[in-house]
C-alpha cells in the first residue's frame, strides 16, 4: 500500500454527529493508521443556510472522546490549509468557469420563483438534458445575451452538463465495478449564486488539492458518483481520482431502512455519540457518552457494524482494530443496529478495564459522595462491582452504598420471616464484631457462620437480611466483601439502623 495514504472525514456542521458519521470517521482513521497514512478532518460548510452554532465544536469533541485524533484539521492546520470549505471559497469559481469554457457546464439564470413554478407544473421536474433547452441558461440564450447578463451581475448558478447515454463506471473497494447511465442524472448545480460551491464541486476540488488518495463515504452518496467521476475526468483526469469505498448503511433494528434520530427517540436509545443541545430549541438529544458508554466500547461496537476480521473475536481495542482492519472485510449489505448488543460491548469493556482506568469516570458518576475517600478505597469498590455494571451510570446504584448509608431500606423483604430469634442473632453478631481483631472477609464470614451454628439457625435465612442491612436492597457483590470494605463501625451502624426499624 502507498505510504502516502491520505483520507479525510468531511462532516457538515449541521447538528449532532450520528453514529453512522462516526463510523465513517472510524473506518477512515483505521485505514489511514493501518497504512501509515494521514487522517484529515475537513469541515464542509458551503451550505451556510444549514450551519448550526456549536456543531463544529461538537464534531471535534466527539472525535476526541472517541480517540480518533486527526493529523490535519481546521484546529491543527496543516500543509493543505484552510480545512474549512467556507474559507476556501475563492478557490472554486475558477474550476467552475473552466468547466463552462470547455463545454462541460453552463450558466443558468433561472430564478428560484421560475424553478418553483416549473416544479408545480411539471410532475417530478428535473433540470436535465430533456428540460435544459426550455430554461433560462447560456445554452439557450447564446454567447452575447449570456455575457450581457453576466456583465450586469444578474444572479446565476453554474450547472454541470450531463452527457446523453454515456456509461460511467468505477471500481468501488467494497462493491467492485459499479455502472451508471449519465442520462439518469440531472444537471447538478456546481456553483451557487453566492459563488459558494455545492458539495459536488467542492468535494472534487478539495480532494484533488489536498491529495486525498482514498475516499470513504456512506452508500447514500452512490447516486452522486456519476457527477463526481465526470468532474474528475473534466478537471484533473481520472488517474488523479481517489479510490472510493461506499460504506453500508446502519439500519433500523428491524432492518427496514436507515437508522435515524427519530428511531432512537421512538425506541429509547441514543444515535448520537454525545449529548447534542439544539441551540434554537434547547432540546437535548442524548448521546452514548452520557448514557454511560465507554469510548472503547462505542468504537468497538461501531467497527463491528458492517465489518469483522473473519474470526469469532468481538472485543477489539483501537490498536487491535488498526492491526486487523482491511477493506475486504467490510460487508456490502447494511448492518442492523442492536442496542442490547451495544450494551453488551460496554459491559465487556467495563469488565476488561482495571479499576484505575475506570476511576475518573466512576468518580464523575458518583459526584461528591466520594470526596472524603482515598483513590485506593474507590479502586477497591470499582473492582468489586464493575462486573455487575452494564453502563457507567450503573456504578451509582451498584456502589453508592459503599460511601453512604443507604437512604432507603427494603424492610418489606425482611419482615415476613423476621422473628425474635433473628433479632437476638444480630445483637450477638454486633457484640462479636465489636471485638473482632482481624477485620477481613474470611474472618467476618467465619464469625457469622459460627454464630448461626451456635444459635441453631440457617445461615441462608440470615444472609438476605444482612445484605439489606448493608446495601438497603437485594443486590450487590458478596456480602462479606461489602462488610470488609465499608469497615467495622459502618457495618455495625447499619445493622443497628435496620434493627431499630424492625
Short mmCIF file of C-alpha atoms in Angstrom, two decimals:
data_model
loop_
_atom_site.label_atom_id
_atom_site.label_comp_id
_atom_site.label_asym_id
_atom_site.label_seq_id
_atom_site.Cartn_x
_atom_site.Cartn_y
_atom_site.Cartn_z
CA UNK A 1 0.00 0.00 0.00
CA UNK A 2 1.18 3.51 -0.84
CA UNK A 3 2.78 5.08 2.24
CA UNK A 4 1.33 8.46 1.29
CA UNK A 5 -2.23 7.34 2.04
CA UNK A 6 -4.38 10.39 2.80
CA UNK A 7 -8.02 10.07 3.86
CA UNK A 8 -10.48 12.65 5.06
CA UNK A 9 -13.58 12.76 7.21
CA UNK A 10 -15.60 15.71 5.97
CA UNK A 11 -18.73 16.34 8.08
CA UNK A 12 -21.11 19.26 7.76
CA UNK A 13 -21.69 21.32 10.96
CA UNK A 14 -25.46 20.98 10.87
CA UNK A 15 -26.17 19.28 14.22
CA UNK A 16 -25.21 16.27 16.30
CA UNK A 17 -22.97 13.57 14.87
CA UNK A 18 -24.97 10.45 14.05
CA UNK A 19 -23.26 7.15 14.81
CA UNK A 20 -23.13 6.46 11.04
CA UNK A 21 -20.96 9.55 10.67
CA UNK A 22 -18.68 8.45 13.50
CA UNK A 23 -18.32 5.02 11.87
CA UNK A 24 -17.29 6.70 8.61
CA UNK A 25 -14.67 8.64 10.57
CA UNK A 26 -13.56 5.42 12.28
CA UNK A 27 -13.09 3.48 9.03
CA UNK A 28 -11.15 6.42 7.58
CA UNK A 29 -8.97 6.51 10.69
CA UNK A 30 -8.35 2.75 10.76
CA UNK A 31 -7.41 2.66 7.09
CA UNK A 32 -5.04 5.61 7.46
CA UNK A 33 -3.28 4.23 10.53
CA UNK A 34 -3.10 0.71 9.09
CA UNK A 35 -1.25 2.14 6.08
CA UNK A 36 0.94 4.70 7.88
CA UNK A 37 -1.13 7.44 6.32
CA UNK A 38 -2.77 10.72 7.34
CA UNK A 39 -6.27 11.18 8.76
CA UNK A 40 -7.65 14.61 7.89
CA UNK A 41 -10.71 16.49 9.15
CA UNK A 42 -12.27 18.87 6.64
CA UNK A 43 -15.38 20.84 7.52
CA UNK A 44 -17.86 21.01 4.63
CA UNK A 45 -19.80 24.17 5.45
CA UNK A 46 -20.62 25.50 2.00
CA UNK A 47 -24.36 25.38 2.72
CA UNK A 48 -24.48 28.32 5.10
CA UNK A 49 -28.27 28.08 5.42
CA UNK A 50 -27.85 24.78 7.32
CA UNK A 51 -24.96 25.91 9.54
CA UNK A 52 -25.70 25.40 13.26
CA UNK A 53 -23.83 27.17 16.06
CA UNK A 54 -21.78 24.80 18.18
CA UNK A 55 -21.94 21.93 15.69
CA UNK A 56 -18.32 22.24 14.56
CA UNK A 57 -17.01 22.15 18.14
CA UNK A 58 -19.29 19.18 18.79
CA UNK A 59 -17.63 17.30 15.91
CA UNK A 60 -14.15 17.89 17.37
CA UNK A 61 -15.31 16.96 20.89
CA UNK A 62 -16.89 13.74 19.65
CA UNK A 63 -13.82 12.61 17.73
CA UNK A 64 -11.61 13.46 20.71
CA UNK A 65 -13.83 11.40 23.04
CA UNK A 66 -13.64 8.51 20.57
CA UNK A 67 -9.84 8.77 20.35
CA UNK A 68 -9.94 9.45 16.60
CA UNK A 69 -7.38 12.25 16.58
CA UNK A 70 -6.62 13.84 13.20
CA UNK A 71 -3.24 14.62 11.70
CA UNK A 72 -4.59 17.73 9.97
CA UNK A 73 -7.73 19.74 10.71
CA UNK A 74 -9.10 23.30 10.99
CA UNK A 75 -7.82 23.35 14.59
CA UNK A 76 -4.42 21.79 13.92
CA UNK A 77 -3.78 23.30 10.50
CA UNK A 78 -1.51 21.54 8.05
CA UNK A 79 0.19 21.84 4.67
CA UNK A 80 -3.15 22.00 2.82
CA UNK A 81 -4.92 24.64 4.95
CA UNK A 82 -7.51 26.01 5.20
CA UNK A 83 -9.57 22.95 6.11
CA UNK A 84 -12.96 24.66 6.15
CA UNK A 85 -14.66 25.00 2.78
CA UNK A 86 -16.14 28.39 3.64
CA UNK A 87 -12.56 29.66 3.98
CA UNK A 88 -11.66 28.19 0.59
CA UNK A 89 -14.46 29.96 -1.30
CA UNK A 90 -12.10 31.81 -3.67
CA UNK A 91 -10.67 28.52 -4.96
CA UNK A 92 -13.77 27.05 -6.52
CA UNK A 93 -15.02 29.61 -9.04
CA UNK A 94 -12.06 29.19 -11.38
CA UNK A 95 -12.78 25.46 -11.72
CA UNK A 96 -16.48 26.05 -12.39
CA UNK A 97 -15.60 28.68 -15.01
CA UNK A 98 -13.10 26.28 -16.59
CA UNK A 99 -15.87 23.69 -16.95
CA UNK A 100 -18.09 26.26 -18.70
CA UNK A 101 -15.25 27.30 -21.00
CA UNK A 102 -14.61 23.68 -22.01
CA UNK A 103 -18.30 22.97 -22.67
CA UNK A 104 -18.86 20.72 -19.66
CA UNK A 105 -21.04 23.18 -17.72
CA UNK A 106 -23.22 26.22 -18.33
CA UNK A 107 -24.63 29.35 -16.69
CA UNK A 108 -28.25 29.09 -15.54
CA UNK A 109 -30.18 32.30 -14.81
CA UNK A 110 -33.48 30.73 -13.77
CA UNK A 111 -34.91 32.48 -10.73
CA UNK A 112 -35.99 30.49 -7.66
CA UNK A 113 -39.59 31.52 -8.45
CA UNK A 114 -39.33 30.22 -12.02
CA UNK A 115 -37.92 26.92 -10.84
CA UNK A 116 -40.66 26.57 -8.25
CA UNK A 117 -43.30 27.25 -10.90
CA UNK A 118 -41.74 24.58 -13.12
CA UNK A 119 -41.85 22.05 -10.31
CA UNK A 120 -45.55 22.79 -9.79
CA UNK A 121 -46.44 22.48 -13.46
CA UNK A 122 -44.23 19.52 -14.36
CA UNK A 123 -44.53 16.33 -12.33
CA UNK A 124 -41.15 15.16 -10.95
CA UNK A 125 -39.39 18.01 -12.75
CA UNK A 126 -35.66 17.61 -13.20
CA UNK A 127 -33.24 20.09 -14.73
CA UNK A 128 -31.60 17.77 -17.25
CA UNK A 129 -30.96 17.02 -20.92
CA UNK A 130 -34.70 16.84 -21.60
CA UNK A 131 -35.62 20.17 -19.99
CA UNK A 132 -32.49 22.34 -20.10
CA UNK A 133 -33.30 23.81 -23.54
CA UNK A 134 -36.59 25.18 -22.23
CA UNK A 135 -34.92 27.08 -19.40
CA UNK A 136 -33.06 30.37 -18.97
CA UNK A 137 -29.43 29.35 -19.42
CA UNK A 138 -26.42 30.04 -21.58
CA UNK A 139 -27.14 27.03 -23.81
CA UNK A 140 -30.42 28.67 -24.85
CA UNK A 141 -29.52 32.36 -24.67
CA UNK A 142 -26.33 32.29 -26.71
CA UNK A 143 -22.96 33.94 -26.09
CA UNK A 144 -23.90 37.63 -26.48
CA UNK A 145 -27.00 37.55 -24.28
CA UNK A 146 -25.17 35.48 -21.67
CA UNK A 147 -22.25 37.92 -21.50
CA UNK A 148 -24.63 40.87 -21.06
CA UNK A 149 -26.38 39.16 -18.16
CA UNK A 150 -23.03 38.34 -16.57
CA UNK A 151 -21.81 41.92 -17.06
CA UNK A 152 -24.94 43.20 -15.32
CA UNK A 153 -24.34 40.82 -12.37
CA UNK A 154 -27.63 39.01 -12.93
CA UNK A 155 -27.82 36.19 -10.30
CA UNK A 156 -26.94 32.82 -11.77
CA UNK A 157 -25.61 29.38 -10.96
CA UNK A 158 -23.30 27.09 -12.87
CA UNK A 159 -24.64 23.62 -13.68
CA UNK A 160 -22.83 20.56 -15.00
CA UNK A 161 -23.98 19.50 -18.47
CA UNK A 162 -24.58 15.77 -18.09
CA UNK A 163 -23.87 13.84 -21.30
CA UNK A 164 -26.51 11.71 -23.04
CA UNK A 165 -26.44 7.93 -22.84
CA UNK A 166 -22.87 7.79 -21.61
CA UNK A 167 -21.92 4.80 -19.46
CA UNK A 168 -19.99 5.87 -16.38
CA UNK A 169 -18.25 3.30 -14.23
CA UNK A 170 -15.74 2.98 -11.43
CA UNK A 171 -14.37 0.26 -9.18
CA UNK A 172 -15.53 0.52 -5.60
CA UNK A 173 -13.20 -1.01 -2.98
CA UNK A 174 -16.21 -2.69 -1.32
CA UNK A 175 -18.69 -3.25 -4.13
CA UNK A 176 -16.46 -3.95 -7.13
CA UNK A 177 -17.42 -2.45 -10.51
CA UNK A 178 -20.34 0.00 -10.40
CA UNK A 179 -22.04 1.29 -13.57
CA UNK A 180 -24.31 4.27 -14.23
CA UNK A 181 -26.04 5.81 -17.21
CA UNK A 182 -25.40 9.57 -17.31
CA UNK A 183 -28.87 10.21 -18.77
CA UNK A 184 -30.45 9.26 -15.45
CA UNK A 185 -28.69 12.06 -13.56
CA UNK A 186 -29.83 15.70 -13.57
CA UNK A 187 -27.64 18.74 -14.26
CA UNK A 188 -26.47 19.40 -10.70
CA UNK A 189 -25.64 22.92 -9.56
CA UNK A 190 -21.87 23.24 -9.07
CA UNK A 191 -21.55 26.89 -8.09
CA UNK A 192 -24.38 28.74 -6.36
CA UNK A 193 -25.45 32.34 -6.91
CA UNK A 194 -23.38 33.47 -3.90
CA UNK A 195 -20.33 31.83 -5.55
CA UNK A 196 -20.26 29.16 -2.89
CA UNK A 197 -19.67 25.70 -4.37
CA UNK A 198 -22.09 22.86 -3.82
CA UNK A 199 -20.82 19.64 -2.30
CA UNK A 200 -20.34 18.13 -5.78
CA UNK A 201 -17.76 20.65 -6.94
CA UNK A 202 -16.14 21.30 -3.56
CA UNK A 203 -15.51 17.64 -2.72
CA UNK A 204 -13.73 17.02 -6.02
CA UNK A 205 -11.63 20.21 -5.94
CA UNK A 206 -10.68 19.76 -2.30
CA UNK A 207 -9.83 16.07 -2.64
CA UNK A 208 -7.57 16.98 -5.55
CA UNK A 209 -5.86 19.93 -3.86
CA UNK A 210 -5.45 18.03 -0.57
CA UNK A 211 -4.06 14.97 -2.42
CA UNK A 212 -6.66 12.61 -0.97
CA UNK A 213 -5.89 9.03 -2.01
CA UNK A 214 -8.92 7.16 -0.67
CA UNK A 215 -12.47 8.34 -0.07
CA UNK A 216 -14.81 6.54 2.33
CA UNK A 217 -18.44 7.65 2.43
CA UNK A 218 -21.90 6.23 3.02
CA UNK A 219 -23.66 4.36 0.24
CA UNK A 220 -26.30 7.11 0.10
CA UNK A 221 -23.69 9.06 -1.91
CA UNK A 222 -23.60 6.44 -4.69
CA UNK A 223 -26.19 8.29 -6.84
CA UNK A 224 -23.86 11.32 -6.88
CA UNK A 225 -20.91 9.27 -8.09
CA UNK A 226 -21.50 9.90 -11.85
CA UNK A 227 -21.31 13.68 -11.31
CA UNK A 228 -18.12 13.38 -9.29
CA UNK A 229 -16.47 10.99 -11.75
CA UNK A 230 -17.20 13.36 -14.63
CA UNK A 231 -15.82 16.31 -12.67
CA UNK A 232 -12.62 14.37 -12.01
CA UNK A 233 -12.42 13.45 -15.67
CA UNK A 234 -13.10 17.00 -16.90
CA UNK A 235 -10.88 18.85 -14.41
CA UNK A 236 -7.97 16.67 -13.33
CA UNK A 237 -8.02 13.30 -15.08
CA UNK A 238 -9.37 10.03 -13.71
CA UNK A 239 -5.86 8.85 -12.82
CA UNK A 240 -5.85 11.52 -10.07
CA UNK A 241 -9.20 10.40 -8.59
CA UNK A 242 -9.09 8.79 -5.13
CA UNK A 243 -10.13 5.18 -4.73
CA UNK A 244 -13.67 5.12 -3.42
CA UNK A 245 -15.37 2.90 -0.86
CA UNK A 246 -19.09 3.32 -0.26
CA UNK A 247 -19.89 2.04 3.22
CA UNK A 248 -23.03 0.04 4.01
CA UNK A 249 -25.82 1.80 5.87
CA UNK A 250 -26.52 1.34 9.57
CA UNK A 251 -30.10 0.08 9.57
CA UNK A 252 -33.01 0.30 11.99
CA UNK A 253 -33.19 -2.64 14.45
CA UNK A 254 -35.81 -4.32 12.24
CA UNK A 255 -33.59 -3.85 9.18
CA UNK A 256 -36.21 -1.72 7.46
CA UNK A 257 -34.38 1.42 6.32
CA UNK A 258 -31.59 3.66 7.56
CA UNK A 259 -31.33 4.29 11.30
CA UNK A 260 -32.37 7.84 12.19
CA UNK A 261 -32.50 10.14 15.19
CA UNK A 262 -36.26 9.63 15.22
CA UNK A 263 -35.79 5.86 15.61
CA UNK A 264 -33.66 6.46 18.69
CA UNK A 265 -36.31 8.72 20.21
CA UNK A 266 -39.05 6.21 19.38
CA UNK A 267 -37.22 3.13 20.66
CA UNK A 268 -35.39 4.75 23.59
CA UNK A 269 -31.73 4.53 22.66
CA UNK A 270 -29.11 7.09 21.55
CA UNK A 271 -27.99 7.52 17.95
CA UNK A 272 -25.59 10.40 18.62
CA UNK A 273 -22.13 9.85 20.11
CA UNK A 274 -22.57 12.60 22.73
CA UNK A 275 -25.41 14.76 24.01
CA UNK A 276 -26.44 17.36 21.45
CA UNK A 277 -28.32 20.51 22.52
CA UNK A 278 -30.18 22.24 19.71
CA UNK A 279 -29.18 25.92 20.02
CA UNK A 280 -32.57 27.09 18.71
CA UNK A 281 -34.93 24.95 20.80
CA UNK A 282 -32.59 23.87 23.65
CA UNK A 283 -33.87 20.33 23.09
CA UNK A 284 -31.30 17.75 24.20
CA UNK A 285 -30.70 14.61 22.18
CA UNK A 286 -28.98 12.12 24.47
CA UNK A 287 -25.69 10.57 23.44
CA UNK A 288 -23.89 7.29 24.07
CA UNK A 289 -21.34 9.03 26.30
CA UNK A 290 -23.92 10.48 28.68
CA UNK A 291 -25.94 7.26 28.64
CA UNK A 292 -22.91 5.61 30.24
CA UNK A 293 -20.86 4.17 27.38
CA UNK A 294 -17.10 3.92 27.35
CA UNK A 295 -15.46 5.30 24.19
CA UNK A 296 -13.61 1.98 23.80
CA UNK A 297 -16.93 0.11 23.73
CA UNK A 298 -18.60 2.63 21.43
CA UNK A 299 -15.78 2.39 18.88
CA UNK A 300 -15.63 -1.41 19.18
CA UNK A 301 -19.39 -1.66 18.59
CA UNK A 302 -19.27 0.69 15.58
CA UNK A 303 -16.42 -1.21 13.95
CA UNK A 304 -18.43 -4.42 14.13
CA UNK A 305 -21.41 -2.81 12.38
CA UNK A 306 -20.52 -3.86 8.87
CA UNK A 307 -17.03 -5.32 9.45
CA UNK A 308 -15.32 -8.26 11.13
CA UNK A 309 -11.84 -9.72 10.97
CA UNK A 310 -13.02 -13.14 9.80
CA UNK A 311 -12.75 -14.76 13.24
CA UNK A 312 -15.13 -15.11 16.18
CA UNK A 313 -13.35 -12.31 18.07
CA UNK A 314 -15.67 -9.45 19.03
CA UNK A 315 -13.72 -7.38 21.57
CA UNK A 316 -11.06 -5.15 19.98
CA UNK A 317 -9.09 -2.20 21.28
CA UNK A 318 -8.45 0.66 18.87
CA UNK A 319 -4.89 -0.59 18.33
CA UNK A 320 -6.18 -4.09 17.61
CA UNK A 321 -8.73 -2.69 15.14
CA UNK A 322 -5.95 -0.84 13.33
CA UNK A 323 -3.88 -4.02 13.17
CA UNK A 324 -6.74 -6.22 11.90
CA UNK A 325 -8.58 -3.72 9.66
CA UNK A 326 -8.98 -4.44 5.97
CA UNK A 327 -11.37 -3.07 3.35
CA UNK A 328 -12.03 -6.59 2.07
CA UNK A 329 -13.78 -7.48 5.33
CA UNK A 330 -16.34 -4.63 5.10
CA UNK A 331 -19.75 -6.04 4.19
CA UNK A 332 -21.78 -4.80 1.23
CA UNK A 333 -25.13 -5.23 2.98
CA UNK A 334 -26.44 -2.83 5.63
CA UNK A 335 -25.91 -3.66 9.31
CA UNK A 336 -28.84 -3.73 11.76
CA UNK A 337 -28.29 -1.68 14.90
CA UNK A 338 -28.90 -3.67 18.08
CA UNK A 339 -28.90 -1.59 21.28
CA UNK A 340 -28.77 -4.67 23.51
CA UNK A 341 -25.64 -5.78 21.68
CA UNK A 342 -24.20 -2.28 22.08
CA UNK A 343 -24.74 -2.57 25.84
CA UNK A 344 -23.10 -5.99 25.79
CA UNK A 345 -19.95 -4.42 24.32
CA UNK A 346 -19.99 -1.81 27.06
CA UNK A 347 -20.40 -4.43 29.79
CA UNK A 348 -17.48 -6.42 28.37
CA UNK A 349 -15.29 -3.30 28.30
CA UNK A 350 -16.20 -2.32 31.87
CA UNK A 351 -15.17 -5.81 32.96
CA UNK A 352 -12.00 -5.63 30.86
CA UNK A 353 -10.68 -2.29 32.14
CA UNK A 354 -8.98 -2.12 35.52
CA UNK A 355 -10.25 -0.01 38.40
CA UNK A 356 -7.55 2.65 38.00
CA UNK A 357 -8.55 3.23 34.37
CA UNK A 358 -12.23 3.48 35.31
CA UNK A 359 -11.71 5.61 38.42
CA UNK A 360 -12.12 9.13 36.97
CA UNK A 361 -15.26 8.17 35.04
CA UNK A 362 -16.80 6.48 38.09
CA UNK A 363 -15.99 9.46 40.32
CA UNK A 364 -17.77 11.70 37.81
CA UNK A 365 -20.84 9.44 38.01
CA UNK A 366 -20.81 9.34 41.84
CA UNK A 367 -20.09 13.08 42.13
CA UNK A 368 -19.38 14.37 45.66
CA UNK A 369 -20.17 11.21 47.63
CA UNK A 370 -16.58 10.05 47.02
CA UNK A 371 -14.98 13.31 48.20
CA UNK A 372 -13.86 12.00 51.59
CA UNK A 373 -12.47 8.74 50.24
CA UNK A 374 -8.98 7.88 49.02
CA UNK A 375 -8.48 6.62 45.47
CA UNK A 376 -7.27 3.30 46.87
CA UNK A 377 -10.66 2.74 48.52
CA UNK A 378 -12.55 3.83 45.39
CA UNK A 379 -10.50 1.40 43.29
CA UNK A 380 -11.43 -1.46 45.64
CA UNK A 381 -15.12 -0.56 45.29
CA UNK A 382 -14.84 -0.47 41.50
CA UNK A 383 -13.06 -3.83 41.41
CA UNK A 384 -15.87 -5.37 43.50
CA UNK A 385 -18.82 -4.08 41.46
CA UNK A 386 -17.64 -3.49 37.89
CA UNK A 387 -18.66 -6.95 36.66
CA UNK A 388 -22.22 -6.04 37.68
CA UNK A 389 -22.32 -2.80 35.63
CA UNK A 390 -23.52 -2.65 32.04
CA UNK A 391 -23.36 1.16 31.77
CA UNK A 392 -21.10 3.54 33.68
CA UNK A 393 -24.25 5.05 35.18
CA UNK A 394 -24.90 1.67 36.86
CA UNK A 395 -22.00 2.42 39.21
CA UNK A 396 -24.28 4.86 41.06
CA UNK A 397 -26.70 2.11 42.03
CA UNK A 398 -24.12 -0.62 42.39
CA UNK A 399 -21.64 1.25 44.57
CA UNK A 400 -23.15 4.30 46.30
CA UNK A 401 -23.81 2.26 49.48
CA UNK A 402 -20.04 1.83 49.90
CA UNK A 403 -19.80 5.57 50.55
CA UNK A 404 -23.04 6.46 52.35
CA UNK A 405 -25.55 4.59 54.46
CA UNK A 406 -28.47 3.52 52.23
CA UNK A 407 -31.23 6.14 52.16
CA UNK A 408 -33.98 3.56 51.63
CA UNK A 409 -34.15 0.10 53.16
CA UNK A 410 -36.25 -2.72 51.69
CA UNK A 411 -37.72 -3.63 55.10
CA UNK A 412 -40.65 -5.35 53.36
CA UNK A 413 -38.27 -8.04 52.10
CA UNK A 414 -37.18 -8.86 55.67
CA UNK A 415 -40.37 -8.56 57.76
CA UNK A 416 -42.39 -11.62 56.65
CA UNK A 417 -39.81 -14.11 58.00
CA UNK A 418 -38.45 -11.98 60.83
CA UNK A 419 -38.63 -13.17 64.45
CA UNK A 420 -37.15 -12.50 67.87
CA UNK A 421 -34.53 -15.21 67.43
CA UNK A 422 -33.10 -13.35 64.43
CA UNK A 423 -33.05 -10.09 66.38
CA UNK A 424 -31.03 -11.82 69.10
CA UNK A 425 -28.70 -13.27 66.46
CA UNK A 426 -27.84 -9.82 65.04
CA UNK A 427 -27.47 -8.31 68.54
CA UNK A 428 -24.94 -11.03 69.37
CA UNK A 429 -23.32 -10.58 65.98
CA UNK A 430 -22.79 -6.88 66.73
CA UNK A 431 -21.17 -7.71 70.10
CA UNK A 432 -18.75 -10.14 68.47
CA UNK A 433 -17.97 -7.82 65.55
CA UNK A 434 -17.01 -5.14 68.09
CA UNK A 435 -14.23 -7.33 69.48
CA UNK A 436 -13.15 -8.90 66.20
CA UNK A 437 -9.43 -8.11 65.82
CA UNK A 438 -8.70 -9.27 62.25
CA UNK A 439 -11.22 -7.36 60.12
CA UNK A 440 -11.28 -9.17 56.80
CA UNK A 441 -13.73 -11.04 54.60
CA UNK A 442 -12.75 -14.52 55.79
CA UNK A 443 -12.91 -13.60 59.50
CA UNK A 444 -16.30 -11.86 59.20
CA UNK A 445 -17.80 -14.79 57.28
CA UNK A 446 -16.44 -17.34 59.82
CA UNK A 447 -17.85 -15.34 62.72
CA UNK A 448 -21.25 -15.09 61.02
CA UNK A 449 -21.47 -18.79 60.20
CA UNK A 450 -20.13 -19.99 63.56
CA UNK A 451 -22.78 -17.88 65.29
CA UNK A 452 -25.59 -19.31 63.14
CA UNK A 453 -24.43 -22.82 64.09
CA UNK A 454 -24.27 -21.94 67.78
CA UNK A 455 -27.76 -20.45 67.69
CA UNK A 456 -29.10 -23.31 65.55
CA UNK A 457 -30.17 -21.03 62.72
CA UNK A 458 -29.80 -21.42 58.94
CA UNK A 459 -27.15 -19.08 57.52
CA UNK A 460 -29.14 -18.84 54.26
CA UNK A 461 -32.10 -17.25 56.09
CA UNK A 462 -29.87 -14.58 57.63
CA UNK A 463 -27.81 -13.66 54.59
CA UNK A 464 -30.57 -11.68 52.86
CA UNK A 465 -31.39 -9.56 55.95
CA UNK A 466 -27.66 -8.92 56.42
CA UNK A 467 -27.33 -7.82 52.80
CA UNK A 468 -30.33 -5.49 53.07
CA UNK A 469 -28.87 -4.01 56.27
CA UNK A 470 -25.64 -3.12 54.43
CA UNK A 471 -26.96 -2.32 50.93
CA UNK A 472 -30.57 -1.34 51.50
CA UNK A 473 -31.71 -3.81 48.84
CA UNK A 474 -31.26 -7.34 47.45
CA UNK A 475 -28.24 -6.78 45.20
CA UNK A 476 -24.52 -6.20 45.31
CA UNK A 477 -21.32 -8.25 45.46
CA UNK A 478 -20.57 -10.87 48.14
CA UNK A 479 -21.99 -9.55 51.42
CA UNK A 480 -18.88 -10.30 53.49
CA UNK A 481 -16.74 -8.42 50.94
CA UNK A 482 -19.06 -5.44 51.43
CA UNK A 483 -18.72 -5.61 55.21
CA UNK A 484 -14.95 -5.92 54.95
CA UNK A 485 -14.68 -2.85 52.72
CA UNK A 486 -17.07 -0.47 54.49
CA UNK A 487 -15.35 -1.27 57.80
CA UNK A 488 -16.34 -2.28 61.31
CA UNK A 489 -18.12 0.85 62.54
CA UNK A 490 -20.17 1.29 59.36
CA UNK A 491 -21.18 -2.38 59.33
CA UNK A 492 -22.33 -2.22 62.97
CA UNK A 493 -24.15 1.12 62.45
CA UNK A 494 -26.10 -0.28 59.50
CA UNK A 495 -27.15 -3.42 61.38
CA UNK A 496 -28.34 -1.29 64.31
CA UNK A 497 -30.20 1.04 61.96
CA UNK A 498 -32.27 -1.79 60.49
CA UNK A 499 -32.86 -3.49 63.87
CA UNK A 500 -34.41 -0.20 65.03
CA UNK A 501 -36.75 -0.26 62.03
CA UNK A 502 -37.94 -3.83 62.54
#
